């Protein structure tokens, strides 16, 4: 059970009262708030506010995230927005947070969240009349090893094409900004001016004031005791004060999120961790300073440190074997009455980090500790929040799992508000999609990943990063155990999938680097295998849906911009948003009359399924949509000898004339009935074989045996990625997503603007085409040295930022690096030279005619045209 440290709490309150008097620092309320007609009043009686019977949106949870959402919805003009808080605003994690704010985030899309939050907080006091205690002394991430310097350079190229202010600075500049720092081990720093910290309580109250000002209602105390869906997709939200009928509900309940989810049968994978930070008394050297110190983050020491009045505040992230999970809450729920309590502090647990901080900031050695705050912070397995609508539950949204709720609150509130108002996400944020998790996230997995993620807060963030705690889940293919001893596995939405394979003499294991590493040569070997012989790849993690019924063709014609494929054929189709952005890319096959198999990437399985189900329900289509992802195994067979190998195993004529490209047939292999689709994401001659998952090993072993004379072997996703780039194949999540339209992505061939059906996004796309494009996807080649593009790097021209790469790799067939990247139309001319930034160096890149290597169907067609023969 949790231990509540009342003594520590009282000390914090006393300290906070002093801070509040000075108008800065962390501010904790000393009384409960009862909201009556939008006015905060002290007291402890039951809620007396006039109760509404209906609402457009009900937000559950009055932390900074939930309050930010009602503020943004109300400001956007949404009527009847209601927030329900079980006790008082900020109860939970908000009230005791350290309040750090930073532009920095290692991801790409989350930078937008951070940027918006800071810009909002800068103007919130003027807008609402409520002080927020926002300090912006800047922040510095400290690199004290050469690998850390590489990491900072890597992050710089991922930031230059964003508006985020960020600079790589030398030790001398760091010393100037933070004169109390011991720079003996400091090699460089990543400096973000405008970073700092904010008082979480004051921030929340300012957002609440703004929400009321724009017409939102805030009820507390108003615990939600029941959630009942109605037949028309609305919700009855039950509380002790009454029931509201809502068009949608948003779970923003912090570490109570699991309890709210369980009311409708969902098990959200969130868990509280014990996070501690230490507050010192006045430090004379700090008091003597004329300007506030920037926040520092010592990456090797794994802690943050900032000025708190005339003292210091620092918080560590312990290694996973030392950190503490409140796992009993995962199983048994949050104890009744817990809200503004703390856990027992444990200084011994963080002494390793305290000592690192004392070495880096020597004045700490003589500082008196006046407080150790140990409170619950909610973690998700991958440390990213779950933001957006939930699959399989109509009009249920989440804004939960925030390990850094203060900096995320503003941006997430705006993001969700825009999505609700405009019925589509304002930009790509799929890494925070709540549907990236499913039933495979059991207690053991969640606990293991939360421990790992907490301990990984300040580890080096490499490209192609893998984390191994909690793996494997139950999501393994039928050949996982056959492949595992000789494969470097990657993790994809719960699945294990080979990245590359070992051979005798290879340097094996996971050895991440910012440069070419141990997988570089083996991946080249696998590319040659597919180009010259025949390879097999496990594609089981693909998301797979069956759509059938009277209205199946009508539904797919509405969902997809391409035509609906005829029976026995396949095509590549795209689902667009209302504004013409690419929501998904799906392979569509009509297996039988009105019966379709839809295939999508592993990372977008439930993301895409939710979109399909939503349209099917709201359009009242007579269809049945079934997720068969875990029931069906998939093997890809690719290479010039693939036809020969398959022909040995089946009576079906596999010749080009009988089994054409993008056609599907039912065949048998080793006695196993399966569907074969002639398609390969390598661009080479190939088939995808779909079978019951329990038969995957049988089919795999038959292929390997039949292909011995043909040089058959395994290949992984790294080789497939290199091969698809050589062929000019776009990838969803890279070249196309909710930030791009299909015309600028070069997907014109798949977009049928002249088809009769009024597909989603058609009108917007017609308008985009009429107006003309301002940028376009370009195909870039370059010569580098031991480093290759991977996507999201900055593109320069005449010392100005002009675009960004979307994906990249080394082309083993043409012996050069290549990348896709978005450039202004005027720079997309063939032969145009630009520069791509990699690890702090700019490499000349040339806009090149795509593809570098022709696809097998194209080569076959040209050969036939020239009078040649094909098998």
Tab-separated table of N, CA, C and O in Angstrom, residues 90 179 208 271 329 445 478 489 498-499 522 583 705 729 778 786 825 830 867:
chain	number	residue	atom	x	y	z
A	90	UNK	N	-6.173	20.184	-9.807
A	90	UNK	CA	-4.738	19.893	-9.618
A	90	UNK	C	-4.479	18.689	-8.733
A	90	UNK	O	-3.331	18.252	-8.625
A	179	UNK	N	27.267	29.917	-14.218
A	179	UNK	CA	28.601	30.111	-13.634
A	179	UNK	C	28.905	29.181	-12.465
A	179	UNK	O	30.080	29.062	-12.083
A	208	UNK	N	-8.287	27.318	-16.080
A	208	UNK	CA	-9.673	27.188	-15.612
A	208	UNK	C	-10.408	28.519	-15.729
A	208	UNK	O	-11.577	28.566	-16.140
A	271	UNK	N	0.563	3.387	-15.312
A	271	UNK	CA	0.962	2.977	-13.964
A	271	UNK	C	1.710	4.126	-13.296
A	271	UNK	O	2.498	4.819	-13.943
A	329	UNK	N	-1.564	-0.098	-7.350
A	329	UNK	CA	-2.633	0.712	-7.929
A	329	UNK	C	-3.068	0.167	-9.283
A	329	UNK	O	-4.220	0.321	-9.683
A	445	UNK	N	3.926	-6.746	-18.642
A	445	UNK	CA	4.514	-5.899	-19.674
A	445	UNK	C	4.547	-4.443	-19.230
A	445	UNK	O	5.576	-3.764	-19.346
A	478	UNK	N	4.275	-17.600	-35.972
A	478	UNK	CA	4.493	-19.037	-35.873
A	478	UNK	C	5.911	-19.473	-36.122
A	478	UNK	O	6.259	-20.638	-35.890
A	489	UNK	N	15.969	-8.873	-33.537
A	489	UNK	CA	14.533	-8.625	-33.586
A	489	UNK	C	14.188	-7.165	-33.303
A	489	UNK	O	14.818	-6.514	-32.461
A	498	UNK	N	12.003	-9.760	-37.424
A	498	UNK	CA	13.445	-9.670	-37.681
A	498	UNK	C	13.831	-8.397	-38.439
A	498	UNK	O	13.239	-8.086	-39.475
A	499	UNK	N	14.838	-7.696	-37.887
A	499	UNK	CA	15.420	-6.555	-38.603
A	499	UNK	C	16.498	-7.028	-39.565
A	499	UNK	O	16.614	-6.552	-40.683
A	522	UNK	N	25.722	-7.097	-43.158
A	522	UNK	CA	24.700	-8.145	-43.302
A	522	UNK	C	23.457	-7.707	-44.065
A	522	UNK	O	22.874	-8.490	-44.823
A	583	UNK	N	-4.493	9.809	-44.363
A	583	UNK	CA	-4.707	9.192	-43.048
A	583	UNK	C	-4.131	7.783	-42.990
A	583	UNK	O	-3.677	7.334	-41.934
A	705	UNK	N	13.065	-25.620	-47.564
A	705	UNK	CA	13.527	-26.897	-48.098
A	705	UNK	C	13.496	-26.888	-49.625
A	705	UNK	O	14.460	-27.310	-50.293
A	729	UNK	N	9.494	3.544	-53.656
A	729	UNK	CA	8.225	3.311	-52.953
A	729	UNK	C	8.104	4.245	-51.762
A	729	UNK	O	9.026	4.346	-50.946
A	778	UNK	N	10.868	15.022	-53.169
A	778	UNK	CA	11.999	14.878	-54.085
A	778	UNK	C	12.807	13.635	-53.707
A	778	UNK	O	12.828	13.217	-52.544
A	786	UNK	N	30.240	6.957	-43.627
A	786	UNK	CA	29.899	6.178	-42.436
A	786	UNK	C	28.633	6.642	-41.724
A	786	UNK	O	28.384	6.282	-40.584
A	825	UNK	N	8.713	23.667	-54.637
A	825	UNK	CA	8.585	23.275	-56.042
A	825	UNK	C	9.775	23.739	-56.871
A	825	UNK	O	10.283	23.007	-57.726
A	830	UNK	N	15.213	18.178	-61.657
A	830	UNK	CA	16.254	17.148	-61.702
A	830	UNK	C	17.624	17.790	-61.850
A	830	UNK	O	17.823	18.715	-62.650
A	867	UNK	N	10.845	-7.271	-76.991
A	867	UNK	CA	10.823	-8.552	-77.668
A	867	UNK	C	11.487	-9.668	-76.914
A	867	UNK	O	11.662	-10.777	-77.430
